[in-house]
Tab-separated table of C-alpha atoms and ligand atoms in Angstrom:
chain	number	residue	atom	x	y	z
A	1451	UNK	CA	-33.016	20.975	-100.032
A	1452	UNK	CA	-30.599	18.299	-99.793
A	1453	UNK	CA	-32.301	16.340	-102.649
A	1454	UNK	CA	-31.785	19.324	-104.728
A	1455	UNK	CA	-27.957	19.694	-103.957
A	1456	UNK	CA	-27.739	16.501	-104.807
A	1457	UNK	CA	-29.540	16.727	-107.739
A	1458	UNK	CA	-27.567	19.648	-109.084
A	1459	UNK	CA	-24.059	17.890	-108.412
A	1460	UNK	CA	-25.341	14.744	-110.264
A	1461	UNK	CA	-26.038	17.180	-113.129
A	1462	UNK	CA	-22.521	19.076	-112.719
A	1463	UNK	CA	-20.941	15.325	-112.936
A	1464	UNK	CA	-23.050	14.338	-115.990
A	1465	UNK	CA	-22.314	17.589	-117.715
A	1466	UNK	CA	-17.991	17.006	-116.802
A	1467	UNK	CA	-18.961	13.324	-118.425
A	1468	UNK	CA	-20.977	14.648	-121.319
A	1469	UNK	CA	-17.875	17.104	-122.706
A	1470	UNK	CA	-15.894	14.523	-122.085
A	1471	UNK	CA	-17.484	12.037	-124.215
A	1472	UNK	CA	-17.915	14.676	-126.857
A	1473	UNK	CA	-14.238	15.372	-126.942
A	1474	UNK	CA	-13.556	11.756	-127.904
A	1475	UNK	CA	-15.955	10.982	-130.075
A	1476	UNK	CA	-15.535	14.341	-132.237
A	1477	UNK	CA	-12.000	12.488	-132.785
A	1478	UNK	CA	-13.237	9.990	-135.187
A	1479	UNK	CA	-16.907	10.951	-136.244
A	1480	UNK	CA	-17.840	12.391	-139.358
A	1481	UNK	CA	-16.222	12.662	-143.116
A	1482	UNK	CA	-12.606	13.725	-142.872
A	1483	UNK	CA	-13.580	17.057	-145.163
A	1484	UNK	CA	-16.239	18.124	-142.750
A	1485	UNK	CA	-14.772	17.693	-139.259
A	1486	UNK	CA	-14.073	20.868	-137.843
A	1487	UNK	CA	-12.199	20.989	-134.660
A	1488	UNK	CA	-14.238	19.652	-131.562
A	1489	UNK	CA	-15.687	22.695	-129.683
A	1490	UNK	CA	-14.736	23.591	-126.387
A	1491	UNK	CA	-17.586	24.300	-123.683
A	1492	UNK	CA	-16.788	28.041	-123.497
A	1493	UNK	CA	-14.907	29.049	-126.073
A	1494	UNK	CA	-14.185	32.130	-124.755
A	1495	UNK	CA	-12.487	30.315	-121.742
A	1496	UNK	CA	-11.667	26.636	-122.159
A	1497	UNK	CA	-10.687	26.352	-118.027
A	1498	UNK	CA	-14.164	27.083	-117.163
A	1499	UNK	CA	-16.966	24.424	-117.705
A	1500	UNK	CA	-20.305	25.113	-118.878
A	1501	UNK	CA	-22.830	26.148	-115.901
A	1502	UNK	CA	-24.979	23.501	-115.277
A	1503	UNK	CA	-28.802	24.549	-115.808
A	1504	UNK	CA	-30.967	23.381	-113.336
A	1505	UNK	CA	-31.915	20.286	-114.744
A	1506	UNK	CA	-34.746	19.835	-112.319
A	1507	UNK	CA	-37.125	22.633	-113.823
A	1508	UNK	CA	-36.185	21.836	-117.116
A	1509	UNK	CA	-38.228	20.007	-119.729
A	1510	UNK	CA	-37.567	18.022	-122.692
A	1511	UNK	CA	-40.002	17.205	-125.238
A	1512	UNK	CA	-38.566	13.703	-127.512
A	1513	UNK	CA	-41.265	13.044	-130.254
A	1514	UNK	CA	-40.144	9.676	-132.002
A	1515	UNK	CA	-42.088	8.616	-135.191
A	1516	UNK	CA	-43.419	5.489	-134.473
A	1517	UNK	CA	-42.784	2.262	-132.143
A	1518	UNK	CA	-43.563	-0.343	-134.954
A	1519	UNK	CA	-39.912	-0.048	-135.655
A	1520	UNK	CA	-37.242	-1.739	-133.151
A	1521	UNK	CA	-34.713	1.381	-133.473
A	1522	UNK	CA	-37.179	4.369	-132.233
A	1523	UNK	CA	-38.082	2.292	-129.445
A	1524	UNK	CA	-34.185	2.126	-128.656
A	1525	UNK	CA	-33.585	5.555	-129.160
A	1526	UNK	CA	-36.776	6.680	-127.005
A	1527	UNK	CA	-35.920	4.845	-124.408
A	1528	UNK	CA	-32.048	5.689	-124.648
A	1529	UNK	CA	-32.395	8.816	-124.405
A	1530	UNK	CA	-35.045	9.186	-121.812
A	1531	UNK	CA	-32.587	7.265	-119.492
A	1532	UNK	CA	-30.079	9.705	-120.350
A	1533	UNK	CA	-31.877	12.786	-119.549
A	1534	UNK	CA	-33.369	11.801	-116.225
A	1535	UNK	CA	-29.898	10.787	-115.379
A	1536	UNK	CA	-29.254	14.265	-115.697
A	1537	UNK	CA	-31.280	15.284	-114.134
A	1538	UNK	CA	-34.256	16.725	-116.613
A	1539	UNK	CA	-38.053	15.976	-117.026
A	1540	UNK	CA	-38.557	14.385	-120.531
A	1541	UNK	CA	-42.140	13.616	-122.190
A	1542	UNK	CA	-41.303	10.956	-124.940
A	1543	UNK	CA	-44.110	10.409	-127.353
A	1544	UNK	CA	-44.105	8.033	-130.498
A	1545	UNK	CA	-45.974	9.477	-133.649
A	1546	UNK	CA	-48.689	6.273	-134.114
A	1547	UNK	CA	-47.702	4.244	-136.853
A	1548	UNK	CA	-45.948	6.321	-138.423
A	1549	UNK	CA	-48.666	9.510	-138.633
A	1550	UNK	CA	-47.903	12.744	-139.605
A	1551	UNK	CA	-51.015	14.586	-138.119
A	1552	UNK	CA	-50.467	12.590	-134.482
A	1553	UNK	CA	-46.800	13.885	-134.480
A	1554	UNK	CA	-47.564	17.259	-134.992
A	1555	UNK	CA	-50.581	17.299	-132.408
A	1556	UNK	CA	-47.832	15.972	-129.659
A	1557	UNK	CA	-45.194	18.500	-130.240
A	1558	UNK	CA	-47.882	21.264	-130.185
A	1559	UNK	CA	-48.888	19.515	-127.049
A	1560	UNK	CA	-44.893	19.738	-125.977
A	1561	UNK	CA	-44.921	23.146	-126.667
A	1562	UNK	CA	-47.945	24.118	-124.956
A	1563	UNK	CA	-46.716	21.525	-121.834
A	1564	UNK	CA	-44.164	23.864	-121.064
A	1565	UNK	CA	-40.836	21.971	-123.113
A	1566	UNK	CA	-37.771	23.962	-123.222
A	1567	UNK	CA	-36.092	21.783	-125.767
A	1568	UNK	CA	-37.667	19.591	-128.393
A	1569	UNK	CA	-35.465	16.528	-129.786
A	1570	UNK	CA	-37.580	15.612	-132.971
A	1571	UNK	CA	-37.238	12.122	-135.769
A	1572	UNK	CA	-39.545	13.053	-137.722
A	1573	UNK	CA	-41.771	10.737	-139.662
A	1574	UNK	CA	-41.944	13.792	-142.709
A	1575	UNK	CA	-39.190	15.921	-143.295
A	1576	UNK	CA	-41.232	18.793	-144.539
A	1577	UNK	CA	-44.414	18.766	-142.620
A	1578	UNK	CA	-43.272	20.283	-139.324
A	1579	UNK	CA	-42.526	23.783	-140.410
A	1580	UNK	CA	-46.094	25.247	-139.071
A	1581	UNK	CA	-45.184	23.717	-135.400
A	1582	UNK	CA	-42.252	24.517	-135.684
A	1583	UNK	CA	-42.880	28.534	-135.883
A	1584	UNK	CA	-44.618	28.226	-133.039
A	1585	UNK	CA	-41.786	27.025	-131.076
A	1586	UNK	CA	-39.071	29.191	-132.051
A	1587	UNK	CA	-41.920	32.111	-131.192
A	1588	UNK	CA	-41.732	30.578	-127.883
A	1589	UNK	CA	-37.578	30.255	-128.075
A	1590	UNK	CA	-37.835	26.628	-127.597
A	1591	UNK	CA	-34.400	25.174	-129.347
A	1592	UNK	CA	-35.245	22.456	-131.479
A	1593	UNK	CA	-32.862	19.662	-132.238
A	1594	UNK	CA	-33.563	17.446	-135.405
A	1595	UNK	CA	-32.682	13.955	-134.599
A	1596	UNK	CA	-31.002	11.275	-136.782
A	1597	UNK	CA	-33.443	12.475	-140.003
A	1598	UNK	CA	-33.137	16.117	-140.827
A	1599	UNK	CA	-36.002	18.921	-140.713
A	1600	UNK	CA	-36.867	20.373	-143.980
A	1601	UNK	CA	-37.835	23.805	-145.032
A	1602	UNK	CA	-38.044	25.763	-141.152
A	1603	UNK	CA	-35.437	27.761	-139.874
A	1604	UNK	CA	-36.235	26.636	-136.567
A	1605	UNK	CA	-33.950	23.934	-136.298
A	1606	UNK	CA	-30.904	24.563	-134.204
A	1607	UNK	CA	-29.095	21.613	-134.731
A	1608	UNK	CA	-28.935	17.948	-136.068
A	1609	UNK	CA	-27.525	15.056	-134.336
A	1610	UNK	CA	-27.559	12.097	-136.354
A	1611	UNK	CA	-24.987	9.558	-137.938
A	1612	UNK	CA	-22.979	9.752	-141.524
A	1613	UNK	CA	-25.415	9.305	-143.359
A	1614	UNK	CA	-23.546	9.179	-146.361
A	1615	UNK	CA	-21.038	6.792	-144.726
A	1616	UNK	CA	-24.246	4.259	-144.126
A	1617	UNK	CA	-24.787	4.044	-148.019
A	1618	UNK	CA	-21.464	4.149	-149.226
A	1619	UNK	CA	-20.747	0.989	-146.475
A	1620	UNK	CA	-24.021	-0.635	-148.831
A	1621	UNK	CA	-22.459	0.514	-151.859
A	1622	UNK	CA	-19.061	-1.363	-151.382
A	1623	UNK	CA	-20.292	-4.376	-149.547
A	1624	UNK	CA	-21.975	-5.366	-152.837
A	1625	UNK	CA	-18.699	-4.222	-154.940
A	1626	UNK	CA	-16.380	-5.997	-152.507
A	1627	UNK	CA	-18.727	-9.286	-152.875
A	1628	UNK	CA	-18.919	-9.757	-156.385
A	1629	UNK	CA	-15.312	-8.656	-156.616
A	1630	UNK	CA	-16.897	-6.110	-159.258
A	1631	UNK	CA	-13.353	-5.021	-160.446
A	1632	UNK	CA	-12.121	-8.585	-161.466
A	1633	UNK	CA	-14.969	-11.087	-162.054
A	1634	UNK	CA	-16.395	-11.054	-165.304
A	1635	UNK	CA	-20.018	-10.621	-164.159
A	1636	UNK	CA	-22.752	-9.283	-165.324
A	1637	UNK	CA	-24.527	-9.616	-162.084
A	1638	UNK	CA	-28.043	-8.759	-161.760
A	1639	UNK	CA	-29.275	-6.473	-159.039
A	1640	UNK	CA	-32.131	-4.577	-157.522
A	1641	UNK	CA	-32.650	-2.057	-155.371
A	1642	UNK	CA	-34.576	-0.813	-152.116
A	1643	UNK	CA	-34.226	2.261	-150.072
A	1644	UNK	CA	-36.911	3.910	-147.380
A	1645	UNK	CA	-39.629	6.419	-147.507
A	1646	UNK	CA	-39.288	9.249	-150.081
A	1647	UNK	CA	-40.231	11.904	-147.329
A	1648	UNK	CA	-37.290	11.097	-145.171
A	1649	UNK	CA	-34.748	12.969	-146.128
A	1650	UNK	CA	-32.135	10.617	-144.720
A	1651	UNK	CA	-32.709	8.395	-148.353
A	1652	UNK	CA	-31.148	11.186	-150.162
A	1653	UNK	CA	-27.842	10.002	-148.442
A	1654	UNK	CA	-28.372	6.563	-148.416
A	1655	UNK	CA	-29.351	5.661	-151.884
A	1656	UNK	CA	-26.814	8.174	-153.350
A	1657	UNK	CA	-23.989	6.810	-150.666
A	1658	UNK	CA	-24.293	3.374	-152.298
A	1659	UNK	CA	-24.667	5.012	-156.276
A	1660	UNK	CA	-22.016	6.731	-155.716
A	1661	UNK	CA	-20.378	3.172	-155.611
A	1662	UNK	CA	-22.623	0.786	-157.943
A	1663	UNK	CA	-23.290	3.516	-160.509
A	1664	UNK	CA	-20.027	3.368	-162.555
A	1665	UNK	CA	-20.454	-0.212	-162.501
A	1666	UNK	CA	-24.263	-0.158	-163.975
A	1667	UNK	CA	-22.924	1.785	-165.977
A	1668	UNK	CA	-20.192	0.060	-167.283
A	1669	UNK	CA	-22.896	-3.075	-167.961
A	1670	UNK	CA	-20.845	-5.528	-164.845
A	1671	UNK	CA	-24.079	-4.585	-162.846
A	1672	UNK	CA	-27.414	-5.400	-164.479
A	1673	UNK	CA	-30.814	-3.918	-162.779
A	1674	UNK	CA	-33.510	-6.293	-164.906
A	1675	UNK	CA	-36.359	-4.575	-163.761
A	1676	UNK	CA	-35.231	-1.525	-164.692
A	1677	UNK	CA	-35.921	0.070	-161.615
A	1678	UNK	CA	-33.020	1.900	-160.475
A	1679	UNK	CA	-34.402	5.797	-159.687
A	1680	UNK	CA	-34.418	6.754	-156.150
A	1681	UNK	CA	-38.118	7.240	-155.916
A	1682	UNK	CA	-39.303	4.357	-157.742
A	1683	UNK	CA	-37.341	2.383	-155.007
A	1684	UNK	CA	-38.941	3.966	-152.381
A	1685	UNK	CA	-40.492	2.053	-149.445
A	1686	UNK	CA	-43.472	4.234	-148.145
A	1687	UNK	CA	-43.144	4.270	-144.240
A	1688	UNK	CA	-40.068	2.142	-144.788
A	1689	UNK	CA	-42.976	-0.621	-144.076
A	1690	UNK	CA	-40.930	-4.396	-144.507
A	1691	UNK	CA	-44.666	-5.854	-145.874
A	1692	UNK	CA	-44.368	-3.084	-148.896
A	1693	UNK	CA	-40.718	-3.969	-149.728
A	1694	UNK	CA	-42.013	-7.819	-149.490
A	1695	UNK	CA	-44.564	-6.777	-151.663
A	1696	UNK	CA	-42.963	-5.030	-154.168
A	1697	UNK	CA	-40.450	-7.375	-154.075
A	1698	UNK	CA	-42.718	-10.330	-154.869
A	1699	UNK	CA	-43.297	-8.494	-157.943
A	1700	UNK	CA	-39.986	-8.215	-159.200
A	1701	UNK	CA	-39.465	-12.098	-158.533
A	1702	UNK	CA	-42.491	-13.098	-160.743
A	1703	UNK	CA	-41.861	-10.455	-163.208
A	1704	UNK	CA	-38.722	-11.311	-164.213
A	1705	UNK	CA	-38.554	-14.763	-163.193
A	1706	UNK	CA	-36.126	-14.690	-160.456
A	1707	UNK	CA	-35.466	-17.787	-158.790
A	1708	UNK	CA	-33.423	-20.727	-158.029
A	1709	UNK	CA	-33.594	-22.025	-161.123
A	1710	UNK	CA	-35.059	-18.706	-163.059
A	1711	UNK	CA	-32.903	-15.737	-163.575
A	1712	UNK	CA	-29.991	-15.351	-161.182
A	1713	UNK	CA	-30.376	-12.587	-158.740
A	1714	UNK	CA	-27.005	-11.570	-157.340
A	1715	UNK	CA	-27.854	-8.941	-154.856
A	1716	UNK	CA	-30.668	-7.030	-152.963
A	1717	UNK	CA	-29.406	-3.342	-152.285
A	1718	UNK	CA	-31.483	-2.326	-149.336
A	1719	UNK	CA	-31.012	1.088	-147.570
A	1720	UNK	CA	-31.928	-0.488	-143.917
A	1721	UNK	CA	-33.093	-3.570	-141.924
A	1722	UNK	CA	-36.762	-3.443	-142.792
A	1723	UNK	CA	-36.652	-2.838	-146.228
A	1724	UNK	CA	-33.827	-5.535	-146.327
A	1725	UNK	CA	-36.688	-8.208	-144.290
A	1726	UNK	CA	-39.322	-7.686	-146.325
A	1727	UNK	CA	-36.908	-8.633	-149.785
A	1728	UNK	CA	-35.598	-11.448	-148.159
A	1729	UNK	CA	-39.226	-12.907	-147.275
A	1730	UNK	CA	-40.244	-12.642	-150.410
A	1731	UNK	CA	-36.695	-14.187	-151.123
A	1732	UNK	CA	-37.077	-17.193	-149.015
A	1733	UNK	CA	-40.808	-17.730	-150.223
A	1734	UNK	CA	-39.691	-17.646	-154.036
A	1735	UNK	CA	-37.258	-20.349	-152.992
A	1736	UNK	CA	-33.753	-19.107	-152.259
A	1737	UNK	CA	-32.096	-21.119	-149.487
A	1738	UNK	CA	-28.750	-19.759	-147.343
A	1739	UNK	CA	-26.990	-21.683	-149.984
A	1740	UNK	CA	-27.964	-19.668	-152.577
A	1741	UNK	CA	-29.180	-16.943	-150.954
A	1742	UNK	CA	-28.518	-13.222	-152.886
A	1743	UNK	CA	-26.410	-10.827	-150.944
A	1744	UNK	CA	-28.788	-8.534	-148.690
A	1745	UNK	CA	-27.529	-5.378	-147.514
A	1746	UNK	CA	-29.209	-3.246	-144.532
A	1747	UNK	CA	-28.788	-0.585	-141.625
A	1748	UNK	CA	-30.020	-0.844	-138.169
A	1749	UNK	CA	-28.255	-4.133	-136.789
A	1750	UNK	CA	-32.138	-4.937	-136.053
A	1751	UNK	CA	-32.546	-8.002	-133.461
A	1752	UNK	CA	-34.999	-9.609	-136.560
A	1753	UNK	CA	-32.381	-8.826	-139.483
A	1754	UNK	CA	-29.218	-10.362	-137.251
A	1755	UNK	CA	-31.262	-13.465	-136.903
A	1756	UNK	CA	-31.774	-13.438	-140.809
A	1757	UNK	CA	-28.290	-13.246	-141.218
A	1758	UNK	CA	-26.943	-16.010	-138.713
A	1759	UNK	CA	-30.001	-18.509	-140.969
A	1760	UNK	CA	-28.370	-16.553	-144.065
A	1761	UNK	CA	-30.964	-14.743	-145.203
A	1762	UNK	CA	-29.012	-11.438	-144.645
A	1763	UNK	CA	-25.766	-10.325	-145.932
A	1764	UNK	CA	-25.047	-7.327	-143.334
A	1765	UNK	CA	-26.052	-4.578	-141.737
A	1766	UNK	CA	-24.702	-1.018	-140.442
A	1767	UNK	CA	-24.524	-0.485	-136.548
A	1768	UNK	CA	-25.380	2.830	-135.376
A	1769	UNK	CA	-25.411	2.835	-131.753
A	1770	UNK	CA	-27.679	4.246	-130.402
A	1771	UNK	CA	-26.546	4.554	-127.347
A	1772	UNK	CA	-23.827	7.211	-128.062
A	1773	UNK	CA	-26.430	9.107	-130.572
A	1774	UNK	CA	-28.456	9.780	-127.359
A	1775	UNK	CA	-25.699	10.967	-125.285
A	1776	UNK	CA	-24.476	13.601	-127.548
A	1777	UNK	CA	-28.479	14.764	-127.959
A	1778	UNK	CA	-27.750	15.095	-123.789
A	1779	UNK	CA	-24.483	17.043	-124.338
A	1780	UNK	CA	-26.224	18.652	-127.179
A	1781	UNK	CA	-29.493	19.965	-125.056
A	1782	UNK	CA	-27.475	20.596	-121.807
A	1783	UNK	CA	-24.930	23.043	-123.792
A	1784	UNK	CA	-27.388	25.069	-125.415
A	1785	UNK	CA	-29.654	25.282	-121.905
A	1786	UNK	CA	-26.079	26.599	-120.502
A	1787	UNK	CA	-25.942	28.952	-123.215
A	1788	UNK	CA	-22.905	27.164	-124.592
A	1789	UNK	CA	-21.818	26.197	-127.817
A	1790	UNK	CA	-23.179	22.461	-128.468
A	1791	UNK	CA	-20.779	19.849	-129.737
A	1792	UNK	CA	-20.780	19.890	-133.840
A	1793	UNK	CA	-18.188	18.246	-135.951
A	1794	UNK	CA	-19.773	19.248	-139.738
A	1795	UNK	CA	-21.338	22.380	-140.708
A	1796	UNK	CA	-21.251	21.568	-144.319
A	1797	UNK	CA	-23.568	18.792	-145.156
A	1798	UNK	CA	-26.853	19.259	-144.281
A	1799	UNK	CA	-28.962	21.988	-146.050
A	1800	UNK	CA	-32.594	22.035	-144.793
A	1801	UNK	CA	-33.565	24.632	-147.674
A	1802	UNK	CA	-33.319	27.463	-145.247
A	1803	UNK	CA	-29.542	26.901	-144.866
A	1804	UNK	CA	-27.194	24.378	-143.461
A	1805	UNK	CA	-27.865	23.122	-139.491
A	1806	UNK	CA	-24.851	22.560	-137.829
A	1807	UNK	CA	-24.192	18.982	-137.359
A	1808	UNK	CA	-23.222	16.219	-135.206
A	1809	UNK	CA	-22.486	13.310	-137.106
A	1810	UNK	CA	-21.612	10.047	-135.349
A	1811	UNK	CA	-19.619	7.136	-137.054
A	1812	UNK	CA	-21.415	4.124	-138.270
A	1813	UNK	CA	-19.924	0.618	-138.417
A	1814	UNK	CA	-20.390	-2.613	-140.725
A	1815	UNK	CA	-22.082	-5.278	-138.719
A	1816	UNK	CA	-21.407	-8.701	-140.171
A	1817	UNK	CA	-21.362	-12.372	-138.754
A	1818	UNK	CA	-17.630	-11.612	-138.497
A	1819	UNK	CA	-17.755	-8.856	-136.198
A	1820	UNK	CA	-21.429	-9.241	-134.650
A	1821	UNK	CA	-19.899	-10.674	-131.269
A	1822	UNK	CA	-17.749	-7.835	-130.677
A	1823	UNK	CA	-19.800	-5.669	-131.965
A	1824	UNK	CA	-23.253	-6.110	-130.204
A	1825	UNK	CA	-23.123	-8.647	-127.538
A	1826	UNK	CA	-19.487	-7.998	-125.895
A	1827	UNK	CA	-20.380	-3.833	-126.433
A	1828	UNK	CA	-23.821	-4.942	-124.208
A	1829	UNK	CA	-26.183	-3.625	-126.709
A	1830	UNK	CA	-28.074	-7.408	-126.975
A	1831	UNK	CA	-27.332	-10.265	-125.047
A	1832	UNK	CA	-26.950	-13.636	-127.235
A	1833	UNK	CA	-29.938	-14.486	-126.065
A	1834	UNK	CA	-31.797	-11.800	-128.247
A	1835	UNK	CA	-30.446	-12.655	-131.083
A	1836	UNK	CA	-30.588	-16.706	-130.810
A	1837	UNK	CA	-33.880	-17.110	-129.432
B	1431	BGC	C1	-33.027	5.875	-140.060
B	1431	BGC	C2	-32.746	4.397	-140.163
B	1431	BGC	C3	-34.049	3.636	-140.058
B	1431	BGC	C4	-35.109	4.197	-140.993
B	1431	BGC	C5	-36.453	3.565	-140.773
B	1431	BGC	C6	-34.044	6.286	-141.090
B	1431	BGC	O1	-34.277	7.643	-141.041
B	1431	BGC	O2	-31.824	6.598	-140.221
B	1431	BGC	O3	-31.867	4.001	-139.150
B	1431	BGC	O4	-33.853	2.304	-140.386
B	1431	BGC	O5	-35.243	5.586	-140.819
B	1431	BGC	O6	-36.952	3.832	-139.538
């Protein structure tokens, strides 16, 4: 008995925490056009919280697409830390390596386990809409998480970061480098972004065009291979070996090198897309002395090595840490049958109309900032990252 009071005064503490977190990060996240005001617990009543659901007989079911990637380990383990500190029961699977039919068995498996909320990444946008009817018939909320579920009106809501923001940070790294406005150029470039059944690429790629394209345009940026469509840059699983590889093949074929073509810059939509180029970069000879500009996403412990040896231009930080705690604040409103935190109901279409949206704000990671950013912020000890 007493554990139980206890437990459901911890939960009334994390959910006064939660809102409170929410109310100052709605201040800052998301595009200026598509915040909407932050929303208030109870509407209806802003002096009285949420009630707290019991936590203790509730079940979440987090289905993450694979662990061969550093970030879903993160976020897995985030945000099962986050939800048993409040208090709820979480099974956290990871889809293989990367496999559609594994991640569909487990959330059938969630739903048949008894979950009352399922957080999903999924590995393919548009192959979860079967499962998916299955859950809704069972009114189990369903929160898409940081890549958005396509074609199902099941979803409830998305929680993920500006997406938009991440590519447009790309986009104007690489401007701001070459000084595109003033130098004389032409500078060649070539491009990278993730797996074409993610939808999160759609924002990426066409964050950063929405910067470079006037200049390719304009002939200052030159794309010798010709390869410059979103899905002919496409890295299937975002896998770093098939950006290496394809990579490799742009080298020989058009005779990039030291002392071949120049190669100015490497537009890569995240971390492992961004390793696998600069592999193939560093095995076709390029030293940090003459090393292209490399952009990624992820702050990934392997890519913040590459860029302290040079090998890596920057990233974009998305913590991960504060993406899990509004999934909490997100999960423990709707189980109090509150309105969940959203700060854009604008953006994000999943063909059966737009989810409403909680975008959090990503950062540029550099060697400038990388202190402040990730080691004095606690997310990797300088350990991790010089070892
Ligand atoms: C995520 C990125 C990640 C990529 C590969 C995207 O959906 O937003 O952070 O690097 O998937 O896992």
């Amino acid at each position: 008995m007493k554990n139980r009071i206890r437990r459901v005064l911890s939960l009334a503490l994390a959910v006064f925490l939660i809102f409170a977190l929410t109310a100052c990060n709605s201040n800052n996240a998301g595009t200026p056009e598509s915040q909407t005001p932050p929303t208030s617990p109870d509407s209806s009543n802003p002096d009285s919280p949420p009630q707290p659901p019991d936590a203790s007989s509730m079940k979440v079911g987090i289905s993450m697409p694979t662990k061969s990637l550093q970030r879903w380990n993160q976020d897995g383990e985030n945000m099962q830390k986050a939800f048993v500190a409040a208090g709820f029961e979480v099974d956290l699977q990871y889809g293989g390596e990367n496999e559609v039919p594994v991640q569909i068995s487990q959330i059938e498996n969630m739903i048949s386990g008894g979950c009352n909320v399922l957080v999903i990444a999924a590995i393919e946008g548009d192959s979860l809409t079967e499962v998916l009817a299955r859950a809704k018939e069972k009114d189990i909320a369903v929160i898409a998480y940081d890549r958005l579920i396509m074609g199902t009106d099941a979803v409830s809501y998305y929680a993920t970061f500006d997406n938009w923001q991440v590519g447009v940070f790309q986009g104007e790294y690489i401007k701001d480098q070459l000084n595109l406005d003033s130098a004389a150029g032409p500078f060649n470039i070539e491009f990278f972004t993730g797996d074409p059944g993610d939808n999160n690429i759609n924002f990426f790629f066409d964050g950063a065009m929405s910067v470079l394209q006037p200049y390719l345009d304009s002939g200052k940026l030159v794309c010798p291979s010709g390869q410059t469509e979103k899905l002919t840059v496409a890295t299937i699983s975002w896998s770093a070996e098939n950006a290496q590889t394809r990579m490799e093949n742009i080298i020989s074929s058009n005779n990039y090198g030291p002392n071949g073509t120049p190669l100015h810059a490497v537009m890569c939509s995240n971390d492992s897309t961004a390793q696998g180029a600069s592999n193939a970069l560093v095995n076709a000879g390029y030293t940090a002395e003459n090393f292209p500009i490399v952009t990624g996403q992820d702050c990934d412990i392997v890519s913040m090595k590459n860029m302290l040896q040079g090998f890596q231009s920057m990233s974009v930080f998305k913590d991960t840490r504060t993406l899990a705690n509004q999934v909490v604040a997100m999960v423990t409103a709707i189980l109090s049958g509150s309105q969940p935190p959203i700060n854009d109901t604008t953006t994000y279409d999943n063909g059966t109309g737009v989810i409403p949206s909680f975008l959090c704000e990503p950062v540029v990671g550099t060697l400038q900032n990388y202190k402040e950013l990730l080691i004095d912020s606690g997310y990797y000890t300088q350990d991790q990252l010089e070892s």
